[in-house]
Coordinates of C-alpha atoms in Angstrom, one line a residue:
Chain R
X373 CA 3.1 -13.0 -7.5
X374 CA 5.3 -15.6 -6.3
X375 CA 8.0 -14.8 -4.3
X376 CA 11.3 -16.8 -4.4
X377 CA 13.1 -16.3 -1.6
X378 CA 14.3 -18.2 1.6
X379 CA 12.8 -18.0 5.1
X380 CA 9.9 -15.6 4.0
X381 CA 6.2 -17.3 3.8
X382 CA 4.5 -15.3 1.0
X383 CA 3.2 -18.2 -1.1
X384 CA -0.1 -19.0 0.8
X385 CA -1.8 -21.6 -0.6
X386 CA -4.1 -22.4 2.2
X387 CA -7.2 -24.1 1.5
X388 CA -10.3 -24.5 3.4
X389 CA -13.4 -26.8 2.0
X390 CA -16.9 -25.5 3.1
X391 CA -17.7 -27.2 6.1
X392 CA -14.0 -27.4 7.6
X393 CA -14.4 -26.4 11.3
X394 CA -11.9 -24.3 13.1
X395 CA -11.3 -24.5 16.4
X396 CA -9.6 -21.5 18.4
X397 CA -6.5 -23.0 19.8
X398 CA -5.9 -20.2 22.8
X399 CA -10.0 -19.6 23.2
X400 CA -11.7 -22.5 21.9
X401 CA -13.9 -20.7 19.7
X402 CA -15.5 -23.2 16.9
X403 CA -15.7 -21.6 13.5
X404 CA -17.2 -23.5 10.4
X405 CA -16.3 -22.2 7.2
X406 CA -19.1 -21.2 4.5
X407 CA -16.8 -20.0 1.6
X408 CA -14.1 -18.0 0.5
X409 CA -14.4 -14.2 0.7
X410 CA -11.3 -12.5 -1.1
X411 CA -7.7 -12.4 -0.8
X412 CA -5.4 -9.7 0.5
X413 CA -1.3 -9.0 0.0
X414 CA -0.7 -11.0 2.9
X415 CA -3.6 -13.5 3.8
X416 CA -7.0 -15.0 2.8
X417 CA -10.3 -13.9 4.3
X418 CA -12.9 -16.4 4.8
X419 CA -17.0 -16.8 5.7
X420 CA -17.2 -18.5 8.7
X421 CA -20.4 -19.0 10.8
X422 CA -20.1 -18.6 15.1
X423 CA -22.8 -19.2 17.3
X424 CA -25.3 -19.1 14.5
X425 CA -24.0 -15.5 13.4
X426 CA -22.1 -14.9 10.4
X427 CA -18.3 -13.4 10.5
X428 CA -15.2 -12.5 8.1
X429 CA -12.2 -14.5 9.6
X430 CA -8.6 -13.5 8.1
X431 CA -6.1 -15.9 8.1
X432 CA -2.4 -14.7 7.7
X433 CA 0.2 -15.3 6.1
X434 CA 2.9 -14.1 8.3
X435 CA 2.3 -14.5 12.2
X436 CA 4.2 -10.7 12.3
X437 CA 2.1 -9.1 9.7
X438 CA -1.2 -10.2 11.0
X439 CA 0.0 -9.3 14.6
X440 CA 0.5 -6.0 13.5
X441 CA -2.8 -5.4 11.3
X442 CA -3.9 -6.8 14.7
X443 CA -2.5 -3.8 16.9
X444 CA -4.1 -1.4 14.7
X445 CA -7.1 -2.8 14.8
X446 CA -7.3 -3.3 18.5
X447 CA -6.2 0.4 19.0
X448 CA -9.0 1.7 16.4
X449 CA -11.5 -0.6 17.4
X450 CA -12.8 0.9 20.5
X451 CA -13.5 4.0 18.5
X452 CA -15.5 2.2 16.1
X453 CA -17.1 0.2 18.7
X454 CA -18.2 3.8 20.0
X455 CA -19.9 4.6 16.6
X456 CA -22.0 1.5 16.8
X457 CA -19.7 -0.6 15.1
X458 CA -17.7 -3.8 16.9
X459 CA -15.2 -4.6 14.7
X460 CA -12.3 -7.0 15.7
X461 CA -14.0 -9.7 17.2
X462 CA -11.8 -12.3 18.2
X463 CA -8.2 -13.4 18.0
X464 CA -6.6 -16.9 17.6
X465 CA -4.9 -19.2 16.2
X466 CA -6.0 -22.8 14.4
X467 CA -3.6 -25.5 13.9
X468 CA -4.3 -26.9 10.2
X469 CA -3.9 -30.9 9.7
X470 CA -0.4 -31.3 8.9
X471 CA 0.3 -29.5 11.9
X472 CA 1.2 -25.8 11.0
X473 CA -0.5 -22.9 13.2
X474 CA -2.2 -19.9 11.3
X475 CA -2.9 -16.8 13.4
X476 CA -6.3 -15.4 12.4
X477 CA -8.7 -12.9 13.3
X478 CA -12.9 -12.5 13.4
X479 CA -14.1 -9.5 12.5
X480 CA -17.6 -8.2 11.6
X481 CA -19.5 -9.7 8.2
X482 CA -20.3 -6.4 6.0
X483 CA -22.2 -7.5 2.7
X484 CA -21.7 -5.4 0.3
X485 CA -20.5 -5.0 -2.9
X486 CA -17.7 -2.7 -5.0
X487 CA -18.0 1.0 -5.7
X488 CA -18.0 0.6 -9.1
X489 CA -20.8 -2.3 -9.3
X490 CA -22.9 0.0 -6.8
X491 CA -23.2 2.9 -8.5
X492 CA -24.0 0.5 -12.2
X493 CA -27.0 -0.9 -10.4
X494 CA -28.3 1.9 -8.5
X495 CA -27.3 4.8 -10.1
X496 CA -24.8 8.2 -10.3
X497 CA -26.9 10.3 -7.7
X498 CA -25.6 8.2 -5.3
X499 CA -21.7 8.9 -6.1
X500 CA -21.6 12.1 -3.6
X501 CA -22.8 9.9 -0.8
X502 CA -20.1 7.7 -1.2
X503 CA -18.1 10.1 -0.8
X504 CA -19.6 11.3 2.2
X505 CA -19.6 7.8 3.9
X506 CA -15.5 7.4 3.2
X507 CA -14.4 11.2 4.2
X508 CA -16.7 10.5 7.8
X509 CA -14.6 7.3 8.3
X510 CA -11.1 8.7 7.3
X511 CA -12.1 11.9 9.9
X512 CA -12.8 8.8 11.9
X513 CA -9.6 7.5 12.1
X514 CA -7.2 10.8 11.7
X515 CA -8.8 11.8 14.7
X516 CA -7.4 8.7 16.7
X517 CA -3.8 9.7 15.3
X518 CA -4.3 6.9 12.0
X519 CA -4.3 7.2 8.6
X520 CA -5.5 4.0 6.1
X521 CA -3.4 4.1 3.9
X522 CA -4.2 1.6 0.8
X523 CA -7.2 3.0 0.1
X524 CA -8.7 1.8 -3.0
X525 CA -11.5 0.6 -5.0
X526 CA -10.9 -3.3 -3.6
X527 CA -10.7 -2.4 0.0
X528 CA -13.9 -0.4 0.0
X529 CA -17.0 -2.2 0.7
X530 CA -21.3 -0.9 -0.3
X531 CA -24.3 -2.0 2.0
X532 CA -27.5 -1.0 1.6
X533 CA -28.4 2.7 0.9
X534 CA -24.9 3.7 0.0
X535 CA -23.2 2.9 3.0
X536 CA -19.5 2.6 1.9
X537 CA -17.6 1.0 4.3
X538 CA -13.7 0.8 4.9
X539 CA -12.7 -3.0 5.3
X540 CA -9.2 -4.1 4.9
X541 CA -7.1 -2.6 7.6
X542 CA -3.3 -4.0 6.3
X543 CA -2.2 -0.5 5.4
X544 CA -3.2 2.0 8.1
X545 CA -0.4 3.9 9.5
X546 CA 0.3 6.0 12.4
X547 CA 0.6 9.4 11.2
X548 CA 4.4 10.2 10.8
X549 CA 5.4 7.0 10.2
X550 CA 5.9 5.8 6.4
X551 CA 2.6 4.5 4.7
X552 CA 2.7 0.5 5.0
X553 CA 0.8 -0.8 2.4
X554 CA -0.1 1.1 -0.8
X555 CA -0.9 0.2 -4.4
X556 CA 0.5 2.3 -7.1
X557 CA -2.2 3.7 -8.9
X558 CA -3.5 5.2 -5.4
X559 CA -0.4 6.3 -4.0
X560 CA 0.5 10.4 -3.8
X561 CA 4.0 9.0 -5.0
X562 CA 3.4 7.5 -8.1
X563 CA 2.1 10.3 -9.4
X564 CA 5.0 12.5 -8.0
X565 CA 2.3 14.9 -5.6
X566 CA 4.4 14.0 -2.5
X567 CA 6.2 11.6 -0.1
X568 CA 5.1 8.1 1.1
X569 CA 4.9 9.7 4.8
X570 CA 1.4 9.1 6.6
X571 CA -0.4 12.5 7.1
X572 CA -4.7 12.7 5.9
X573 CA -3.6 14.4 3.0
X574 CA -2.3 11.2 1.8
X575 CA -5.5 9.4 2.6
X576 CA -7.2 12.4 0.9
X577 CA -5.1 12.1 -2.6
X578 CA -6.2 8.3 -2.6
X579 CA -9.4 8.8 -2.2
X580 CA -9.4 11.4 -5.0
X581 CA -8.1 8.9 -7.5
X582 CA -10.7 6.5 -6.4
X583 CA -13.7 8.9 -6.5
X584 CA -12.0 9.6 -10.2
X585 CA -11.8 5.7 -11.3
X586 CA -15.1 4.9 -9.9
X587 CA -16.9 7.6 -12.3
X588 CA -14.6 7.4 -15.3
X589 CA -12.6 4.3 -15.2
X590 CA -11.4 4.3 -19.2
X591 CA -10.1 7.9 -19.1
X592 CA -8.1 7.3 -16.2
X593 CA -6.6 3.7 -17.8
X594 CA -5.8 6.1 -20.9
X595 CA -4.1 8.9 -18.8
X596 CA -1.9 5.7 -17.2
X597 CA -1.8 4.4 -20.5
X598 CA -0.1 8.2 -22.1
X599 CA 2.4 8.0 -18.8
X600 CA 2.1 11.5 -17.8
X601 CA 1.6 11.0 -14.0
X602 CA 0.9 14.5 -12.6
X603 CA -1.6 16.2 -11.1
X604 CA -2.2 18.6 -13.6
X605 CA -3.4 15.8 -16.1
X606 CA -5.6 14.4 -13.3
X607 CA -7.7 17.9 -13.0
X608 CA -8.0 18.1 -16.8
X609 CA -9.5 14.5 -16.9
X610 CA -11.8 16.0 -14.1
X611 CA -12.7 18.9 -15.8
X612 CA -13.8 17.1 -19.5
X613 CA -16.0 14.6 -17.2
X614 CA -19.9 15.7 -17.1
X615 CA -19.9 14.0 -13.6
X616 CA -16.7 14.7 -11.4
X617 CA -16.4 18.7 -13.4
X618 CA -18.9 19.8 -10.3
X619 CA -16.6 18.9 -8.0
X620 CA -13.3 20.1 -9.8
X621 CA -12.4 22.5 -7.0
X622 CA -12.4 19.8 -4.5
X623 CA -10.5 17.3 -6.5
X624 CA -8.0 20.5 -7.0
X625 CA -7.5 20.8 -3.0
X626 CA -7.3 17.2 -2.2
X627 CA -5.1 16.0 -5.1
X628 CA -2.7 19.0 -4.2
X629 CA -2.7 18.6 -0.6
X630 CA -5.1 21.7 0.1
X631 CA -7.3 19.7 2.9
X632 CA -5.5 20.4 6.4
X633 CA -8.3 17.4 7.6
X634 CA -10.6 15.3 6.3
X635 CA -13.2 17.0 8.3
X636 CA -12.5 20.0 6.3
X637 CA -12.4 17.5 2.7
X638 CA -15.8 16.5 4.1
X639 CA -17.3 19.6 4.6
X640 CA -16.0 21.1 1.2
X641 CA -17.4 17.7 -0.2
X642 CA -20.8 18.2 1.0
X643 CA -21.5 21.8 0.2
X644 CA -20.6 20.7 -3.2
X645 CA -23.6 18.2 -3.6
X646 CA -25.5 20.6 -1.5
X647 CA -25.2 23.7 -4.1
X648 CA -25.9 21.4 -6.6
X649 CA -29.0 19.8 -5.0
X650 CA -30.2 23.2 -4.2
X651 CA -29.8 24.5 -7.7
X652 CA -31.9 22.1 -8.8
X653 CA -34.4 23.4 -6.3
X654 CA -34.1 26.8 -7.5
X655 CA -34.5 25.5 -10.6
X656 CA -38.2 24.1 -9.7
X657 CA -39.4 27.1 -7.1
X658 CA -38.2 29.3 -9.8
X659 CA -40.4 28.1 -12.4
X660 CA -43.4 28.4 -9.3
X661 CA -42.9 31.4 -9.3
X662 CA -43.2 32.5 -12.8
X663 CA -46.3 30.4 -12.6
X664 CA -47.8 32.7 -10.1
X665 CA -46.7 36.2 -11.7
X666 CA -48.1 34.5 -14.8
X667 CA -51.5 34.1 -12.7
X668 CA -51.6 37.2 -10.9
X669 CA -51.2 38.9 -14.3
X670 CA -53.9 37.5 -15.4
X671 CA -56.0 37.7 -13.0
X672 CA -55.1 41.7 -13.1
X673 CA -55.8 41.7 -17.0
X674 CA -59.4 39.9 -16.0
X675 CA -59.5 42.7 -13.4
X676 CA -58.8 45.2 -16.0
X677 CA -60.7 44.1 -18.3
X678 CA -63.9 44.1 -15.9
X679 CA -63.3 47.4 -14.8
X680 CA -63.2 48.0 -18.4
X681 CA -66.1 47.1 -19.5
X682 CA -68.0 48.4 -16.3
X683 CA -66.5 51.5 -17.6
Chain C
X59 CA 21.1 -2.5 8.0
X60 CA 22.5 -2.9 5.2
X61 CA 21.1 -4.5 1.9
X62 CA 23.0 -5.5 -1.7
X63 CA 20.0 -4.9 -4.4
X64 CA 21.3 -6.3 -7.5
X65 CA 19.2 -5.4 -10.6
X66 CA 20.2 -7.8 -13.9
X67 CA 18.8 -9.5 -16.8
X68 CA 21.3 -12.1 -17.6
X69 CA 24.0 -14.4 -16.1
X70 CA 27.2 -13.6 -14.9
X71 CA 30.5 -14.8 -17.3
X72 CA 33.5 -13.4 -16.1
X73 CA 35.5 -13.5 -12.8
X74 CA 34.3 -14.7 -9.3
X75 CA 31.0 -16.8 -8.7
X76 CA 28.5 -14.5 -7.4
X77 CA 26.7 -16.6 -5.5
X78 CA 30.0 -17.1 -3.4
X79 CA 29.8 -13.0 -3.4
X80 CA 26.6 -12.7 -2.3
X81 CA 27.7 -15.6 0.6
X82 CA 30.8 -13.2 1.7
X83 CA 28.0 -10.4 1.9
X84 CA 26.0 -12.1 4.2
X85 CA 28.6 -13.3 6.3
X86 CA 29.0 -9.3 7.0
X87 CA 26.1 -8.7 7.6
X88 CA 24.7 -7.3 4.1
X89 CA 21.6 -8.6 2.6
X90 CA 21.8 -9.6 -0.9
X91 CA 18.3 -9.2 -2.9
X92 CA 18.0 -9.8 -6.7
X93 CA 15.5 -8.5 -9.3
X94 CA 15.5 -10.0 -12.6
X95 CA 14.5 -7.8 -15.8
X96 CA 13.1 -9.5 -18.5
X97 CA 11.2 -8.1 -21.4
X98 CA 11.3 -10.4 -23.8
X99 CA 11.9 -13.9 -21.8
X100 CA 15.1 -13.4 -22.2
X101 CA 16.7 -14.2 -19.3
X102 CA 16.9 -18.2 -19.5
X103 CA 16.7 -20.9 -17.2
X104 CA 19.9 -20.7 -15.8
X105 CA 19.5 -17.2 -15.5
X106 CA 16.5 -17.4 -13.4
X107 CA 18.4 -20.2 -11.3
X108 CA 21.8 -17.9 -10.6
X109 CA 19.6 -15.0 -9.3
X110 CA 17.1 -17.6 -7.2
X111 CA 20.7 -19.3 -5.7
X112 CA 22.2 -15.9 -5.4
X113 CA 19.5 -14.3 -3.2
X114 CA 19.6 -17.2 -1.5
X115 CA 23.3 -17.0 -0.5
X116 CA 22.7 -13.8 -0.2
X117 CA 20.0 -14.1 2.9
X118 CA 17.4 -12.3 0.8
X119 CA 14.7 -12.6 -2.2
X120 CA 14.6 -12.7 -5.5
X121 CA 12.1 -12.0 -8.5
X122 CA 11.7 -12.2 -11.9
X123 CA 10.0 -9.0 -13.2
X124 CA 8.5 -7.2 -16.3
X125 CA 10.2 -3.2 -16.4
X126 CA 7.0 -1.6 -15.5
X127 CA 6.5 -3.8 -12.2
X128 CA 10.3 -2.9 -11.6
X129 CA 9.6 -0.1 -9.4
X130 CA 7.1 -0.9 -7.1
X131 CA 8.9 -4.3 -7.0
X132 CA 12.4 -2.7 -5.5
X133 CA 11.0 -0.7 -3.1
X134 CA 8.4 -4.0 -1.6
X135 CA 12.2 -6.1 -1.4
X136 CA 13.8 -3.9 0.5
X137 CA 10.6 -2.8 3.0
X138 CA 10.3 -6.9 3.1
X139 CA 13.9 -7.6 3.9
X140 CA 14.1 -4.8 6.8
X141 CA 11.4 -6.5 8.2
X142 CA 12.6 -9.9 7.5
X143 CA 16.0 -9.1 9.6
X144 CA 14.2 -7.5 12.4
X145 CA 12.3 -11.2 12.6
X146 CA 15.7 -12.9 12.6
X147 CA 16.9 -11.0 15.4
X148 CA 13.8 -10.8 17.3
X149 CA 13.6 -14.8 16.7
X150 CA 17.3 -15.1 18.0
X151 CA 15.8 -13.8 21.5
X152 CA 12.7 -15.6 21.1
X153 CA 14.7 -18.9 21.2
X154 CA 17.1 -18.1 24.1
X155 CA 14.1 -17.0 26.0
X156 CA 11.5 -19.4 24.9
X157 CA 13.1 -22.6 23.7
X158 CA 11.1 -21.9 20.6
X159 CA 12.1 -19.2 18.1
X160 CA 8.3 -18.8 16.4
X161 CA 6.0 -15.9 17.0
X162 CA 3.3 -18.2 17.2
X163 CA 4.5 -20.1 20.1
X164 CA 3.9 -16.8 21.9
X165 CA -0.1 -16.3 23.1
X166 CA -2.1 -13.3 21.0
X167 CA -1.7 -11.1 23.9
X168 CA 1.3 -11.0 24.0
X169 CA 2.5 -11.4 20.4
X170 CA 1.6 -8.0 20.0
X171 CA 3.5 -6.2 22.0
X172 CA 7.0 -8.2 20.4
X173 CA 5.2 -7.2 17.0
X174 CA 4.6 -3.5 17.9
X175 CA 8.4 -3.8 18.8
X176 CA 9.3 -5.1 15.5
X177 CA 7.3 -2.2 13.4
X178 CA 9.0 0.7 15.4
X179 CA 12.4 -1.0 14.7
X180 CA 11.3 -1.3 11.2
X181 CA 10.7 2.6 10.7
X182 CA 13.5 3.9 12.8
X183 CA 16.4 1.5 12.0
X184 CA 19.4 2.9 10.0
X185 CA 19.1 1.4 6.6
X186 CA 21.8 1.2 3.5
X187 CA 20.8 0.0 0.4
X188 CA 23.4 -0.4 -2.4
X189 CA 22.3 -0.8 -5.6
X190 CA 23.9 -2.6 -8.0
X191 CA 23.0 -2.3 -11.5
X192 CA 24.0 -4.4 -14.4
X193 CA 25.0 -2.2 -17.3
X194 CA 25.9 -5.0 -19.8
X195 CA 24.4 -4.0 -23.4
X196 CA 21.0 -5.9 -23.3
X197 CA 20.2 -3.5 -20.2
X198 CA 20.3 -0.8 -22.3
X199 CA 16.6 -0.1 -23.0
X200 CA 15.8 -1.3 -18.9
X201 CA 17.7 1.5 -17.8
X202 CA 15.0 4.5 -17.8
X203 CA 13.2 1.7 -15.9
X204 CA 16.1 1.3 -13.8
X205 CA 16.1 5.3 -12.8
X206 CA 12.8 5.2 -12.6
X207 CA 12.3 2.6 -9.9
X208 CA 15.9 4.3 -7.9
X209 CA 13.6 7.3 -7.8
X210 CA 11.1 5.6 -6.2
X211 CA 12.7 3.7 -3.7
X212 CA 14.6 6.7 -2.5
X213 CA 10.8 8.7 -2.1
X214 CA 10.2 5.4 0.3
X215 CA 13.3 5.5 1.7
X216 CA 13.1 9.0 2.7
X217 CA 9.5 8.6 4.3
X218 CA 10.7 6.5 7.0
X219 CA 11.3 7.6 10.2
X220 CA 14.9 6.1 10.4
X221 CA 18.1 7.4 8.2
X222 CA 18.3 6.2 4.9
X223 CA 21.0 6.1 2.7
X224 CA 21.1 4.9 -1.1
X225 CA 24.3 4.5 -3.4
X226 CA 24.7 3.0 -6.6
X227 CA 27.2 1.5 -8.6
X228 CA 27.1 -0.3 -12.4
X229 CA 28.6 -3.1 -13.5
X230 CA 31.0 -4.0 -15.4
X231 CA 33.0 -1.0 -14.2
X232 CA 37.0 -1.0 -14.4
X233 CA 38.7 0.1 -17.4
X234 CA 39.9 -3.9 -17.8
X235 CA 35.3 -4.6 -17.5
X236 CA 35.9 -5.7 -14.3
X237 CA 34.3 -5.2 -10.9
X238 CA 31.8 -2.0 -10.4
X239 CA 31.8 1.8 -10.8
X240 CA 30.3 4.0 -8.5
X241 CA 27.6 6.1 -9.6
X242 CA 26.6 7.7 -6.7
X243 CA 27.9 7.3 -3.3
X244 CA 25.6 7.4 0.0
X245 CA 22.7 9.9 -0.2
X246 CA 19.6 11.0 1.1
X247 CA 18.3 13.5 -0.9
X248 CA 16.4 13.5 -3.9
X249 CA 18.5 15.7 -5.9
X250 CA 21.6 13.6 -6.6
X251 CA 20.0 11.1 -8.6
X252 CA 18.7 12.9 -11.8
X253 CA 20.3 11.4 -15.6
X254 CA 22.3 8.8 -13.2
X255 CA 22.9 7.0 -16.2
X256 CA 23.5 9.1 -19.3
X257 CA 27.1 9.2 -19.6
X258 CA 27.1 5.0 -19.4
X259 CA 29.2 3.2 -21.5
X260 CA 27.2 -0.1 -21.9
X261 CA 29.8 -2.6 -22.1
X262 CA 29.5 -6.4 -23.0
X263 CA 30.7 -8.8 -20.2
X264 CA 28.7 -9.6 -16.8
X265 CA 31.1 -9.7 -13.9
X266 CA 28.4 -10.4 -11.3
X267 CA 30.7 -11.7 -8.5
X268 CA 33.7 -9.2 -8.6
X269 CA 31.2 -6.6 -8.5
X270 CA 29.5 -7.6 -5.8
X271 CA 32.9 -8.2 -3.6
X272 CA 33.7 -4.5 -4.6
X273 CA 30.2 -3.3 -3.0
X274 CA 31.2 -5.0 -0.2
X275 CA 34.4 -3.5 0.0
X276 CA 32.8 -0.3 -0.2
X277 CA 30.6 -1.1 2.6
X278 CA 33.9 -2.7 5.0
X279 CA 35.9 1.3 4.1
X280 CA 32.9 3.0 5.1
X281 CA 31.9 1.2 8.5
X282 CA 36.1 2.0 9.0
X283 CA 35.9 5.5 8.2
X284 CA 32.3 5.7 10.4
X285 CA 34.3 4.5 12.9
X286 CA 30.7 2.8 14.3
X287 CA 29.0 -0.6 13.8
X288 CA 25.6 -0.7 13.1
X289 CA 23.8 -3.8 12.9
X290 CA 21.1 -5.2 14.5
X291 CA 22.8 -6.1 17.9
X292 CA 23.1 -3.1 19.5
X293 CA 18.9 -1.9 18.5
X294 CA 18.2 -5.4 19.8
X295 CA 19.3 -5.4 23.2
X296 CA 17.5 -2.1 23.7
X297 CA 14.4 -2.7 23.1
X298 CA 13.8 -6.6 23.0
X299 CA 13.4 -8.1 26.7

């Protein structure tokens, strides 16, 4: 995507060798880059070792834009640093060799891989858990008066044990205000549910379609594919797939706007997996329990036929 | 604010250069932007040229685009060029103040305070986009496209905290194919904009300039009968220091 207009940096064709050192121009910090991490709509996010500890560094594109991924950040992060989790690190800039400045930020290293490449390797019965992990940090940040935004499947990171975690910040919104950042297959919009105005419920519709694409990825590129962008097609791929049918009343409420919070998403979410867990359960203590009838019975018929023949 | 989105797939061949037009626009104070349609490659190098030189005139961007990307391409110009006009403005002050007009001559802390500035002008500054859509014959099987995308940038427009308007006009227009037609004049609602485009007459000239002077003619009658200016000047010395 090149843009060809005048005044407006877009094309950013920065590029840093493994080994290049950065040095903070306003703090001093030294920052030695490891390798290239992925790259956003406006800027490049790099491995960078500091002090001996790894980091993610983002470099921006546009001084304004990263400024203002910046506020948000700084505003959210003292929540997060209240869960356990220090996000925003440090802020700077670096002055590259031929003498342009690039702002850039630190932020915590999460390792991790996609959704999608998670649940091949480890398996299905850990799709509600995802879920789980993304609705707590949404609640998270509606809570603090924020709302993500661009959710989707490239800006959601997997650790260990099914931890998803939420890691590019470049879309969230305060509520009210109109959503940032949003990519198209994602956005309430596009699939004429609603306006581009940040409340949860937009969050909530987002994360729908991704909890959708991350179980059946081909039905949903044939639904795009047939163009008929409504909700009502979305439930009835729900309801043909083995997986995500479970969970069709959810997907009903939070593709239609029926969540007031993402507390309430969550909770609905959960005694889903729960009912299903337990019915599984049943399933097994039920089966005990015949066991037993089926022994006392025959420990009765023994009983009867004693007294039988004692007769 | 006021933003000129042009929407073609060829060059222009009759009347006025536009990319004199598109200079006359800026010079009031309207952004030109320009989005090319091709499907087929069709557009041609000097296409791609008029529509790069145009925007440029014009103050704004330009891009070349397939009709499915058409949409969510509209609605990221026009987001990009309110905030790209806010950072004019804001580095106007920055230079008086400063000596030095870029953000980054600012220290972090306080960078973001001028950049929270910036976003809450973004979402509550009056905005006017006109769109100007080329209605010669090879736009023909674009145009669904073309409503398509007006509908989206209108759900955008109307999720911003800030009035927006939207009006439209095709080109060529006149009863001699000159100038532009007015489809739809300033709205905010949703409700006006349904099978915009039915009752066109596609027609076989591309008067790009004259029908750009007429949008901004349209804009010059409206600011008169308004009876108000505006632009950035007045938002900036409110909330800039």
């Amino acid at each position: 995507m090149t843009w060809m207009g005048c005044g407006v940096t877009t094309s950013f064709d920065l590029r840093l060798a493994r080994g290049t050192i950065l040095y903070g121009k306003w703090h001093g910090g030294r920052y030695e880059v490891q390798r290239l991490l992925g790259e956003g709509a406006n800027g490049k996010v790099f491995l960078v070792s500091h002090r001996g500890r790894s980091y993610a560094l983002k470099v921006g594109a546009d001084a304004a834009d990263l400024q203002s991924e910046i506020n948000v950040l700084r505003a959210i992060t003292d929540t997060k640093s209240r869960s356990g989790e220090p996000f925003l690190v440090h802020v700077d800039d670096f002055t590259h060799y031929p003498g342009r400045d690039y702002c850039f930020y630190v932020m915590q290293y999460i390792q991790g891989s996609s959704m999608t490449e998670y649940l091949q390797r480890e398996g299905s019965e850990w799709y509600s858990l995802l879920g789980v992990h993304l609705l707590r940090q949404l609640a998270e940040l509606h809570q603090e008066g924020w709302v993500f935004g661009d959710l989707k499947l490239d800006n959601v990171l997997v650790s260990q044990y099914g931890r998803a975690h939420l890691i590019d910040y470049g879309g969230v919104t305060a509520i009210g205000k109109s959503v940032r950042q949003f990519t198209e297959l994602y956005d309430r919009g596009y699939w004429s549910a609603g306006s581009r105005r940040a409340d949860p419920a937009y969050d909530l519709f987002s994360l729908a379609v991704l909890l959708i694409q991350v179980m059946e990825d081909r039905r949903l590129a044939q639904l795009l594919k047939s163009r008929d962008r409504s909700v009502n097609a979305l439930l009835a791929l729900v309801k043909e797939s083995v997986t995500l049918a479970p969970f069709g009343e959810w997907f009903g409420k939070a593709l239609s706007g029926g969540f007031n919070s993402a507390r309430e998403a969550s909770a609905a979410w959960q005694s889903r997996y729960r009912t299903r867990s337990s019915a599984r359960q049943r399933k097994k203590s039920g089966s005990r329990w015949l066991f037993r009838a089926f022994a006392v019975s025959v420990l009765m018929l023994a009983a009867t036929a004693i007294w039988y023949l004692n007769v | 604010m006021k933003q000129i989105l042009l929407i073609t797939d060829g060059c222009s061949n009759v009347g006025m250069n536009p990319v004199t037009a598109a200079a006359h626009a800026y010079a009031e104070g309207i952004t030109v932007n320009v989005v090319g349609v091709l499907d087929q490659g069709d557009l041609g190098e000097a296409g791609a040229t008029e529509i790069n030189e145009i925007s440029k005139a014009g103050g704004g961007l330009s891009r070349l685009v397939h009709t499915k990307e058409l949409a969510r391409t509209v609605q990221m110009m026009t987001r990009k060029t309110v905030m790209h006009t806010i950072q004019n403005a804001v580095h106007k002050e920055l230079k008086q103040v400063l000596g030095d007009s870029s953000l980054e001559s600012l220290p972090p802390e306080k960078r973001g305070e001028v950049v929270r500035v910036m976003d809450e002008l973004g979402e509550t500054a009056k905005l006017r986009v006109a769109l100007l859509i080329d209605a010669s014959a090879s736009m023909k099987p674009k145009l669904q496209a073309v409503e398509e995308a007006i509908k989206d940038l209108m759900l955008s427009l109307q999720s911003r905290q800030g009035e927006s308007e939207l009006s439209v006009f095709h080109f060529p227009g006149g009863k001699h194919g000159e100038g532009a037609a007015l489809d739809m004049g300033w709205t905010r609602s949703m409700k006006d904009i349904p099978a915009l485009f039915s009752r066109l007459q596609m027609q076989g000239t591309t008067p790009t300039g004259p029908a750009i002077m007429e949008v901004i003619d349209f804009y010059r009658k409206d600011d008169y009968g308004r009876g108000h200016r505006d632009d950035m000047d007045g938002l900036r010395s409110d909330y800039v220091v």
